[in-house]
Amino acid sequence: MMLKTLLVAMMASVTLVSASAQAAELSIVSGDTGNGLEFLRSQLDRFEAETGHKVTVVPMPSSTTDQFGQYRLWLAAGNADIDVYQTDVIWAPQLAEHFVDLTEAASDIVGNHFPSIIESQTVDGKLVALPAFTDAPALYYRTDLLEKHGKSVPTTWTELETTAKEIMDAERAEGASELWGFVFQANAYEGLTCDALEWVMSNGGGQIVEADGTVSINNEQAAAAIDRAAGWVGTIAPEGVLAYMEEESRGVWQLGNAVFMRNWPYAYALGNGDDSAVKGKFDVAPLPAGDGEGGRSAATLGGWNMAVSKYSPDQDAAIELVKFLASEDVQKERAIKQSNLPTIPSLYEDADVLAASPFMANWQAIFEQAVPRPSAPTKTDYNEVSSLFWSAVHDTLSGNGTAAENLEVLEADLNDLKGDAW
């Protein structure tokens, strides 16, 4: 009997040691907007319960520019403390050399995702990240205020300016002293590149750098679009918009202090939260078109992905985590709770998703107008290209030179950076 007890105890001990040896302690680094980190933690708790691994979240600033700078420092130093990086859709070409090739590990699931999104994370035949969700911004508008003042949803920037000012002036006359016509992202960071690319592209002004590598930004239609946006500051938008990122814009909007807002899908669920002054009082539409030749609605393509560091000492467990966070189950819950757009087409027809986020059924029209930032043609120079662009735009919005003057300098700087080829 004693021998049998001893054998059972030894077997239990071996099992525990084996389980302990297989369990990994992982770290994932992620930025945050809204309650994104809270949601991520809830999913990691599930992953831990299912696998026995432990995962620590290393939080980052909400500014994607600051995130990218920190990522690049860590990866250049071969930092082994971070196993999984949450990455912006544009970072793949710049960080690919530091990430594990997931082609073989994800061969059973890549076919479930939009091919164009998988392609965006593939560099020189190497799949460097799996998509967690995709993104395309929209025009948020106050249905109650448009109805009250007999206005339709604007489809051009000119209509937006006129409608925003008329409603703002009328509401202020009735005592709504803090109401603004339009809020967006005009701080000097990657978010301004997204906003300004939409203004330029929607006015027929090109994509800053075209697919063949040509620097195209210095043209009359691009300049007209940026000058028009400069005219919003202090008129239909507060002067403070020059320091707004996504969360500052959402804060003004969600307090009920804006008629229109440009923002990403995450703001939809939050805007309908119980603590929101605009709950049930808004909807979304494609961003307006410009007046220039070739003008159309344009929405900058966004999205976030999960990559495994090649410096991770627990790559197998990290790959397991990345596949979990990109899975259909997690993307479905993210769509329901966070109103983040799935990268799995079937979820756009899922009854539970559409019940929680009915707007997703209409987001296809916005996706069809999605415009990629020029990260593919500019390759590892993209971050500097974007920095030069948003700096020129921010100068114009701040009254430091006209768009024509600033774009002429920008063109010269971009061609110097390009040299003979990107």
PDB file of C-alpha atoms in Angstrom, residues 79-296:
ATOM      1  CA  ASN A  79      15.267  42.834 -26.135  1.00  0.00           C
ATOM      2  CA  ALA A  80      14.223  39.359 -24.952  1.00  0.00           C
ATOM      3  CA  ASP A  81      11.763  40.655 -22.339  1.00  0.00           C
ATOM      4  CA  ILE A  82       8.945  41.275 -24.846  1.00  0.00           C
ATOM      5  CA  ASP A  83       7.524  38.216 -26.603  1.00  0.00           C
ATOM      6  CA  VAL A  84       4.565  39.649 -28.527  1.00  0.00           C
ATOM      7  CA  TYR A  85       4.161  43.085 -30.095  1.00  0.00           C
ATOM      8  CA  GLN A  86       0.848  44.629 -31.135  1.00  0.00           C
ATOM      9  CA  THR A  87       1.690  46.386 -34.392  1.00  0.00           C
ATOM     10  CA  ASP A  88       0.098  48.979 -36.648  1.00  0.00           C
ATOM     11  CA  VAL A  89      -0.706  47.812 -40.180  1.00  0.00           C
ATOM     12  CA  ILE A  90       2.011  50.105 -41.600  1.00  0.00           C
ATOM     13  CA  TRP A  91       4.901  48.807 -39.505  1.00  0.00           C
ATOM     14  CA  ALA A  92       5.439  45.423 -41.171  1.00  0.00           C
ATOM     15  CA  PRO A  93       8.077  46.520 -43.720  1.00  0.00           C
ATOM     16  CA  GLN A  94      10.023  48.491 -41.097  1.00  0.00           C
ATOM     17  CA  LEU A  95      10.132  45.841 -38.357  1.00  0.00           C
ATOM     18  CA  ALA A  96       9.978  42.592 -40.356  1.00  0.00           C
ATOM     19  CA  GLU A  97      13.587  41.580 -39.701  1.00  0.00           C
ATOM     20  CA  HIS A  98      12.867  41.381 -35.947  1.00  0.00           C
ATOM     21  CA  PHE A  99       9.788  39.147 -36.149  1.00  0.00           C
ATOM     22  CA  VAL A 100       9.285  35.391 -36.447  1.00  0.00           C
ATOM     23  CA  ASP A 101       7.958  34.120 -39.788  1.00  0.00           C
ATOM     24  CA  LEU A 102       4.452  32.816 -39.009  1.00  0.00           C
ATOM     25  CA  THR A 103       3.781  31.361 -42.470  1.00  0.00           C
ATOM     26  CA  GLU A 104       3.988  27.719 -41.412  1.00  0.00           C
ATOM     27  CA  ALA A 105       2.490  28.145 -37.934  1.00  0.00           C
ATOM     28  CA  ALA A 106      -0.535  30.001 -39.306  1.00  0.00           C
ATOM     29  CA  SER A 107      -1.017  28.014 -42.510  1.00  0.00           C
ATOM     30  CA  ASP A 108      -4.249  26.529 -41.147  1.00  0.00           C
ATOM     31  CA  ILE A 109      -5.914  29.898 -40.461  1.00  0.00           C
ATOM     32  CA  VAL A 110      -4.652  32.543 -42.906  1.00  0.00           C
ATOM     33  CA  GLY A 111      -7.320  31.561 -45.418  1.00  0.00           C
ATOM     34  CA  ASN A 112     -10.009  32.747 -42.989  1.00  0.00           C
ATOM     35  CA  HIS A 113      -8.866  36.379 -43.187  1.00  0.00           C
ATOM     36  CA  PHE A 114      -9.211  39.071 -45.859  1.00  0.00           C
ATOM     37  CA  PRO A 115      -6.382  38.292 -48.321  1.00  0.00           C
ATOM     38  CA  SER A 116      -5.394  41.973 -48.629  1.00  0.00           C
ATOM     39  CA  ILE A 117      -4.793  42.200 -44.877  1.00  0.00           C
ATOM     40  CA  ILE A 118      -2.642  39.058 -44.819  1.00  0.00           C
ATOM     41  CA  GLU A 119      -0.767  40.512 -47.803  1.00  0.00           C
ATOM     42  CA  SER A 120      -0.153  43.768 -45.876  1.00  0.00           C
ATOM     43  CA  GLN A 121       1.635  41.752 -43.155  1.00  0.00           C
ATOM     44  CA  THR A 122       3.727  39.717 -45.592  1.00  0.00           C
ATOM     45  CA  VAL A 123       7.222  41.049 -46.326  1.00  0.00           C
ATOM     46  CA  ASP A 124       9.482  39.287 -48.841  1.00  0.00           C
ATOM     47  CA  GLY A 125       7.322  36.167 -48.569  1.00  0.00           C
ATOM     48  CA  LYS A 126       7.467  36.163 -44.763  1.00  0.00           C
ATOM     49  CA  LEU A 127       4.248  36.522 -42.717  1.00  0.00           C
ATOM     50  CA  VAL A 128       5.425  38.759 -39.868  1.00  0.00           C
ATOM     51  CA  ALA A 129       2.132  39.304 -37.992  1.00  0.00           C
ATOM     52  CA  LEU A 130      -1.421  37.996 -37.714  1.00  0.00           C
ATOM     53  CA  PRO A 131      -4.324  40.460 -37.809  1.00  0.00           C
ATOM     54  CA  ALA A 132      -6.296  41.170 -34.636  1.00  0.00           C
ATOM     55  CA  PHE A 133      -8.664  43.694 -36.226  1.00  0.00           C
ATOM     56  CA  THR A 134      -8.811  46.104 -39.116  1.00  0.00           C
ATOM     57  CA  ASP A 135      -9.767  49.757 -39.131  1.00  0.00           C
ATOM     58  CA  ALA A 136     -11.218  52.442 -41.373  1.00  0.00           C
ATOM     59  CA  PRO A 137     -12.500  55.741 -39.990  1.00  0.00           C
ATOM     60  CA  ALA A 138     -15.898  57.289 -40.532  1.00  0.00           C
ATOM     61  CA  LEU A 139     -17.794  60.520 -40.109  1.00  0.00           C
ATOM     62  CA  TYR A 140     -19.720  60.386 -36.837  1.00  0.00           C
ATOM     63  CA  TYR A 141     -22.744  62.694 -36.850  1.00  0.00           C
ATOM     64  CA  ARG A 142     -25.420  63.721 -34.370  1.00  0.00           C
ATOM     65  CA  THR A 143     -28.703  62.391 -35.735  1.00  0.00           C
ATOM     66  CA  ASP A 144     -30.719  64.449 -33.240  1.00  0.00           C
ATOM     67  CA  LEU A 145     -29.106  67.753 -34.201  1.00  0.00           C
ATOM     68  CA  LEU A 146     -29.284  67.139 -37.947  1.00  0.00           C
ATOM     69  CA  GLU A 147     -32.956  66.246 -37.619  1.00  0.00           C
ATOM     70  CA  LYS A 148     -33.708  69.240 -35.396  1.00  0.00           C
ATOM     71  CA  HIS A 149     -32.168  71.656 -37.895  1.00  0.00           C
ATOM     72  CA  GLY A 150     -33.458  69.915 -41.040  1.00  0.00           C
ATOM     73  CA  LYS A 151     -30.024  68.983 -42.364  1.00  0.00           C
ATOM     74  CA  SER A 152     -28.931  65.924 -44.316  1.00  0.00           C
ATOM     75  CA  VAL A 153     -25.677  64.020 -43.790  1.00  0.00           C
ATOM     76  CA  PRO A 154     -22.925  65.903 -45.665  1.00  0.00           C
ATOM     77  CA  THR A 155     -21.250  64.089 -48.550  1.00  0.00           C
ATOM     78  CA  THR A 156     -18.669  66.783 -49.372  1.00  0.00           C
ATOM     79  CA  TRP A 157     -16.309  68.790 -47.157  1.00  0.00           C
ATOM     80  CA  THR A 158     -18.025  71.994 -48.282  1.00  0.00           C
ATOM     81  CA  GLU A 159     -21.383  70.644 -47.095  1.00  0.00           C
ATOM     82  CA  LEU A 160     -19.789  69.581 -43.789  1.00  0.00           C
ATOM     83  CA  GLU A 161     -18.355  73.069 -43.203  1.00  0.00           C
ATOM     84  CA  THR A 162     -21.692  74.744 -43.923  1.00  0.00           C
ATOM     85  CA  THR A 163     -23.798  72.311 -41.881  1.00  0.00           C
ATOM     86  CA  ALA A 164     -21.374  72.270 -38.952  1.00  0.00           C
ATOM     87  CA  LYS A 165     -21.300  76.076 -38.734  1.00  0.00           C
ATOM     88  CA  GLU A 166     -25.053  76.542 -39.088  1.00  0.00           C
ATOM     89  CA  ILE A 167     -25.903  73.996 -36.381  1.00  0.00           C
ATOM     90  CA  MET A 168     -23.097  75.196 -34.088  1.00  0.00           C
ATOM     91  CA  ASP A 169     -24.201  78.821 -34.359  1.00  0.00           C
ATOM     92  CA  ALA A 170     -27.881  77.985 -33.857  1.00  0.00           C
ATOM     93  CA  GLU A 171     -27.225  75.752 -30.830  1.00  0.00           C
ATOM     94  CA  ARG A 172     -24.884  78.295 -29.254  1.00  0.00           C
ATOM     95  CA  ALA A 173     -27.586  80.928 -29.644  1.00  0.00           C
ATOM     96  CA  GLU A 174     -29.808  78.608 -27.609  1.00  0.00           C
ATOM     97  CA  GLY A 175     -27.203  78.325 -24.848  1.00  0.00           C
ATOM     98  CA  ALA A 176     -24.993  75.376 -25.909  1.00  0.00           C
ATOM     99  CA  SER A 177     -21.856  77.508 -25.515  1.00  0.00           C
ATOM    100  CA  GLU A 178     -19.396  74.600 -25.620  1.00  0.00           C
ATOM    101  CA  LEU A 179     -20.668  73.005 -28.832  1.00  0.00           C
ATOM    102  CA  TRP A 180     -18.276  72.775 -31.790  1.00  0.00           C
ATOM    103  CA  GLY A 181     -19.043  71.833 -35.368  1.00  0.00           C
ATOM    104  CA  PHE A 182     -16.291  69.287 -36.039  1.00  0.00           C
ATOM    105  CA  VAL A 183     -13.533  67.523 -34.098  1.00  0.00           C
ATOM    106  CA  PHE A 184     -10.728  65.424 -35.575  1.00  0.00           C
ATOM    107  CA  GLN A 185      -7.057  64.558 -34.973  1.00  0.00           C
ATOM    108  CA  ALA A 186      -4.628  67.405 -35.650  1.00  0.00           C
ATOM    109  CA  ASN A 187      -1.793  66.803 -33.199  1.00  0.00           C
ATOM    110  CA  ALA A 188       1.649  66.342 -34.784  1.00  0.00           C
ATOM    111  CA  TYR A 189       1.762  62.532 -34.896  1.00  0.00           C
ATOM    112  CA  GLU A 190       0.817  59.571 -37.103  1.00  0.00           C
ATOM    113  CA  GLY A 191      -2.885  60.292 -36.607  1.00  0.00           C
ATOM    114  CA  LEU A 192      -2.520  63.575 -38.483  1.00  0.00           C
ATOM    115  CA  THR A 193      -0.981  61.716 -41.397  1.00  0.00           C
ATOM    116  CA  CYS A 194      -4.153  59.588 -41.465  1.00  0.00           C
ATOM    117  CA  ASP A 195      -6.516  62.585 -41.337  1.00  0.00           C
ATOM    118  CA  ALA A 196      -4.563  64.680 -43.825  1.00  0.00           C
ATOM    119  CA  LEU A 197      -4.146  61.806 -46.290  1.00  0.00           C
ATOM    120  CA  GLU A 198      -7.959  61.617 -46.338  1.00  0.00           C
ATOM    121  CA  TRP A 199      -8.280  65.355 -47.015  1.00  0.00           C
ATOM    122  CA  VAL A 200      -5.711  65.200 -49.824  1.00  0.00           C
ATOM    123  CA  MET A 201      -6.855  61.951 -51.432  1.00  0.00           C
ATOM    124  CA  SER A 202     -10.523  62.934 -51.233  1.00  0.00           C
ATOM    125  CA  ASN A 203      -9.684  66.094 -53.187  1.00  0.00           C
ATOM    126  CA  GLY A 204      -7.856  64.241 -55.953  1.00  0.00           C
ATOM    127  CA  GLY A 205      -4.443  65.197 -54.556  1.00  0.00           C
ATOM    128  CA  GLY A 206      -2.818  61.751 -54.536  1.00  0.00           C
ATOM    129  CA  GLN A 207      -1.297  59.581 -51.809  1.00  0.00           C
ATOM    130  CA  ILE A 208       1.797  61.631 -50.798  1.00  0.00           C
ATOM    131  CA  VAL A 209       4.054  59.033 -52.452  1.00  0.00           C
ATOM    132  CA  GLU A 210       2.493  56.906 -55.186  1.00  0.00           C
ATOM    133  CA  ALA A 211       2.751  53.140 -55.558  1.00  0.00           C
ATOM    134  CA  ASP A 212       5.648  53.503 -58.030  1.00  0.00           C
ATOM    135  CA  GLY A 213       7.607  55.624 -55.531  1.00  0.00           C
ATOM    136  CA  THR A 214       6.904  59.017 -57.140  1.00  0.00           C
ATOM    137  CA  VAL A 215       6.640  61.912 -54.670  1.00  0.00           C
ATOM    138  CA  SER A 216       3.285  63.448 -55.630  1.00  0.00           C
ATOM    139  CA  ILE A 217       2.267  65.633 -52.676  1.00  0.00           C
ATOM    140  CA  ASN A 218       3.221  69.037 -54.094  1.00  0.00           C
ATOM    141  CA  ASN A 219       0.140  69.758 -56.205  1.00  0.00           C
ATOM    142  CA  GLU A 220      -2.669  72.326 -56.190  1.00  0.00           C
ATOM    143  CA  GLN A 221      -5.414  69.929 -55.143  1.00  0.00           C
ATOM    144  CA  ALA A 222      -3.413  68.679 -52.141  1.00  0.00           C
ATOM    145  CA  ALA A 223      -2.615  72.256 -51.117  1.00  0.00           C
ATOM    146  CA  ALA A 224      -6.266  73.315 -51.449  1.00  0.00           C
ATOM    147  CA  ALA A 225      -7.390  70.416 -49.239  1.00  0.00           C
ATOM    148  CA  ILE A 226      -4.912  71.251 -46.462  1.00  0.00           C
ATOM    149  CA  ASP A 227      -5.637  74.991 -46.627  1.00  0.00           C
ATOM    150  CA  ARG A 228      -9.342  74.192 -46.307  1.00  0.00           C
ATOM    151  CA  ALA A 229      -8.665  72.141 -43.151  1.00  0.00           C
ATOM    152  CA  ALA A 230      -6.604  75.014 -41.742  1.00  0.00           C
ATOM    153  CA  GLY A 231      -9.713  77.159 -42.089  1.00  0.00           C
ATOM    154  CA  TRP A 232     -11.613  74.858 -39.704  1.00  0.00           C
ATOM    155  CA  VAL A 233      -9.287  75.623 -36.777  1.00  0.00           C
ATOM    156  CA  GLY A 234     -10.883  78.265 -34.569  1.00  0.00           C
ATOM    157  CA  THR A 235     -14.077  78.361 -36.659  1.00  0.00           C
ATOM    158  CA  ILE A 236     -15.917  75.019 -36.634  1.00  0.00           C
ATOM    159  CA  ALA A 237     -13.192  73.273 -34.604  1.00  0.00           C
ATOM    160  CA  PRO A 238     -11.578  74.528 -31.389  1.00  0.00           C
ATOM    161  CA  GLU A 239      -8.032  75.926 -31.440  1.00  0.00           C
ATOM    162  CA  GLY A 240      -7.167  73.047 -29.131  1.00  0.00           C
ATOM    163  CA  VAL A 241      -7.756  70.539 -31.955  1.00  0.00           C
ATOM    164  CA  LEU A 242      -4.096  71.149 -32.858  1.00  0.00           C
ATOM    165  CA  ALA A 243      -3.264  68.996 -29.809  1.00  0.00           C
ATOM    166  CA  TYR A 244      -6.045  66.401 -30.278  1.00  0.00           C
ATOM    167  CA  MET A 245      -5.406  62.707 -30.779  1.00  0.00           C
ATOM    168  CA  GLU A 246      -8.210  60.125 -30.984  1.00  0.00           C
ATOM    169  CA  GLU A 247      -9.101  60.192 -27.302  1.00  0.00           C
ATOM    170  CA  GLU A 248      -9.259  63.987 -27.034  1.00  0.00           C
ATOM    171  CA  SER A 249     -11.615  64.089 -30.025  1.00  0.00           C
ATOM    172  CA  ARG A 250     -13.761  61.348 -28.521  1.00  0.00           C
ATOM    173  CA  GLY A 251     -13.858  63.132 -25.171  1.00  0.00           C
ATOM    174  CA  VAL A 252     -15.372  66.284 -26.712  1.00  0.00           C
ATOM    175  CA  TRP A 253     -17.778  64.221 -28.823  1.00  0.00           C
ATOM    176  CA  GLN A 254     -18.916  61.924 -26.046  1.00  0.00           C
ATOM    177  CA  LEU A 255     -19.711  64.873 -23.774  1.00  0.00           C
ATOM    178  CA  GLY A 256     -22.121  66.032 -26.478  1.00  0.00           C
ATOM    179  CA  ASN A 257     -19.963  68.966 -27.528  1.00  0.00           C
ATOM    180  CA  ALA A 258     -19.543  68.290 -31.267  1.00  0.00           C
ATOM    181  CA  VAL A 259     -21.893  67.973 -34.244  1.00  0.00           C
ATOM    182  CA  PHE A 260     -19.428  65.884 -36.290  1.00  0.00           C
ATOM    183  CA  MET A 261     -16.337  63.813 -35.494  1.00  0.00           C
ATOM    184  CA  ARG A 262     -13.810  61.918 -37.574  1.00  0.00           C
ATOM    185  CA  ASN A 263     -12.735  58.788 -35.708  1.00  0.00           C
ATOM    186  CA  TRP A 264     -12.170  55.034 -35.853  1.00  0.00           C
ATOM    187  CA  PRO A 265     -14.809  52.347 -35.137  1.00  0.00           C
ATOM    188  CA  TYR A 266     -13.750  51.861 -31.495  1.00  0.00           C
ATOM    189  CA  ALA A 267     -15.549  55.122 -30.632  1.00  0.00           C
ATOM    190  CA  TYR A 268     -18.919  53.672 -31.670  1.00  0.00           C
ATOM    191  CA  ALA A 269     -19.412  51.251 -28.773  1.00  0.00           C
ATOM    192  CA  LEU A 270     -18.015  53.774 -26.285  1.00  0.00           C
ATOM    193  CA  GLY A 271     -20.317  56.476 -27.622  1.00  0.00           C
ATOM    194  CA  ASN A 272     -23.287  54.227 -26.893  1.00  0.00           C
ATOM    195  CA  GLY A 273     -22.127  53.462 -23.352  1.00  0.00           C
ATOM    196  CA  ASP A 274     -24.326  54.322 -20.372  1.00  0.00           C
ATOM    197  CA  ASP A 275     -21.977  57.170 -19.402  1.00  0.00           C
ATOM    198  CA  SER A 276     -22.177  58.819 -22.828  1.00  0.00           C
ATOM    199  CA  ALA A 277     -24.137  62.025 -23.436  1.00  0.00           C
ATOM    200  CA  VAL A 278     -24.645  60.990 -27.086  1.00  0.00           C
ATOM    201  CA  LYS A 279     -25.932  57.456 -26.475  1.00  0.00           C
ATOM    202  CA  GLY A 280     -28.528  56.664 -29.151  1.00  0.00           C
ATOM    203  CA  LYS A 281     -28.092  60.110 -30.733  1.00  0.00           C
ATOM    204  CA  PHE A 282     -25.548  59.443 -33.476  1.00  0.00           C
ATOM    205  CA  ASP A 283     -24.715  57.374 -36.524  1.00  0.00           C
ATOM    206  CA  VAL A 284     -21.798  57.016 -38.939  1.00  0.00           C
ATOM    207  CA  ALA A 285     -21.296  57.643 -42.658  1.00  0.00           C
ATOM    208  CA  PRO A 286     -18.394  57.630 -45.127  1.00  0.00           C
ATOM    209  CA  LEU A 287     -16.076  60.616 -44.828  1.00  0.00           C
ATOM    210  CA  PRO A 288     -16.901  63.499 -47.207  1.00  0.00           C
ATOM    211  CA  ALA A 289     -15.493  63.931 -50.696  1.00  0.00           C
ATOM    212  CA  GLY A 290     -13.515  66.933 -51.888  1.00  0.00           C
ATOM    213  CA  ASP A 291     -14.341  69.374 -54.696  1.00  0.00           C
ATOM    214  CA  GLY A 292     -11.212  68.792 -56.771  1.00  0.00           C
ATOM    215  CA  GLU A 293     -11.076  66.773 -59.991  1.00  0.00           C
ATOM    216  CA  GLY A 294     -11.216  63.087 -59.047  1.00  0.00           C
ATOM    217  CA  GLY A 295     -12.630  63.958 -55.632  1.00  0.00           C
ATOM    218  CA  ARG A 296     -14.166  61.076 -53.686  1.00  0.00           C
TER     219      ARG A 296
END
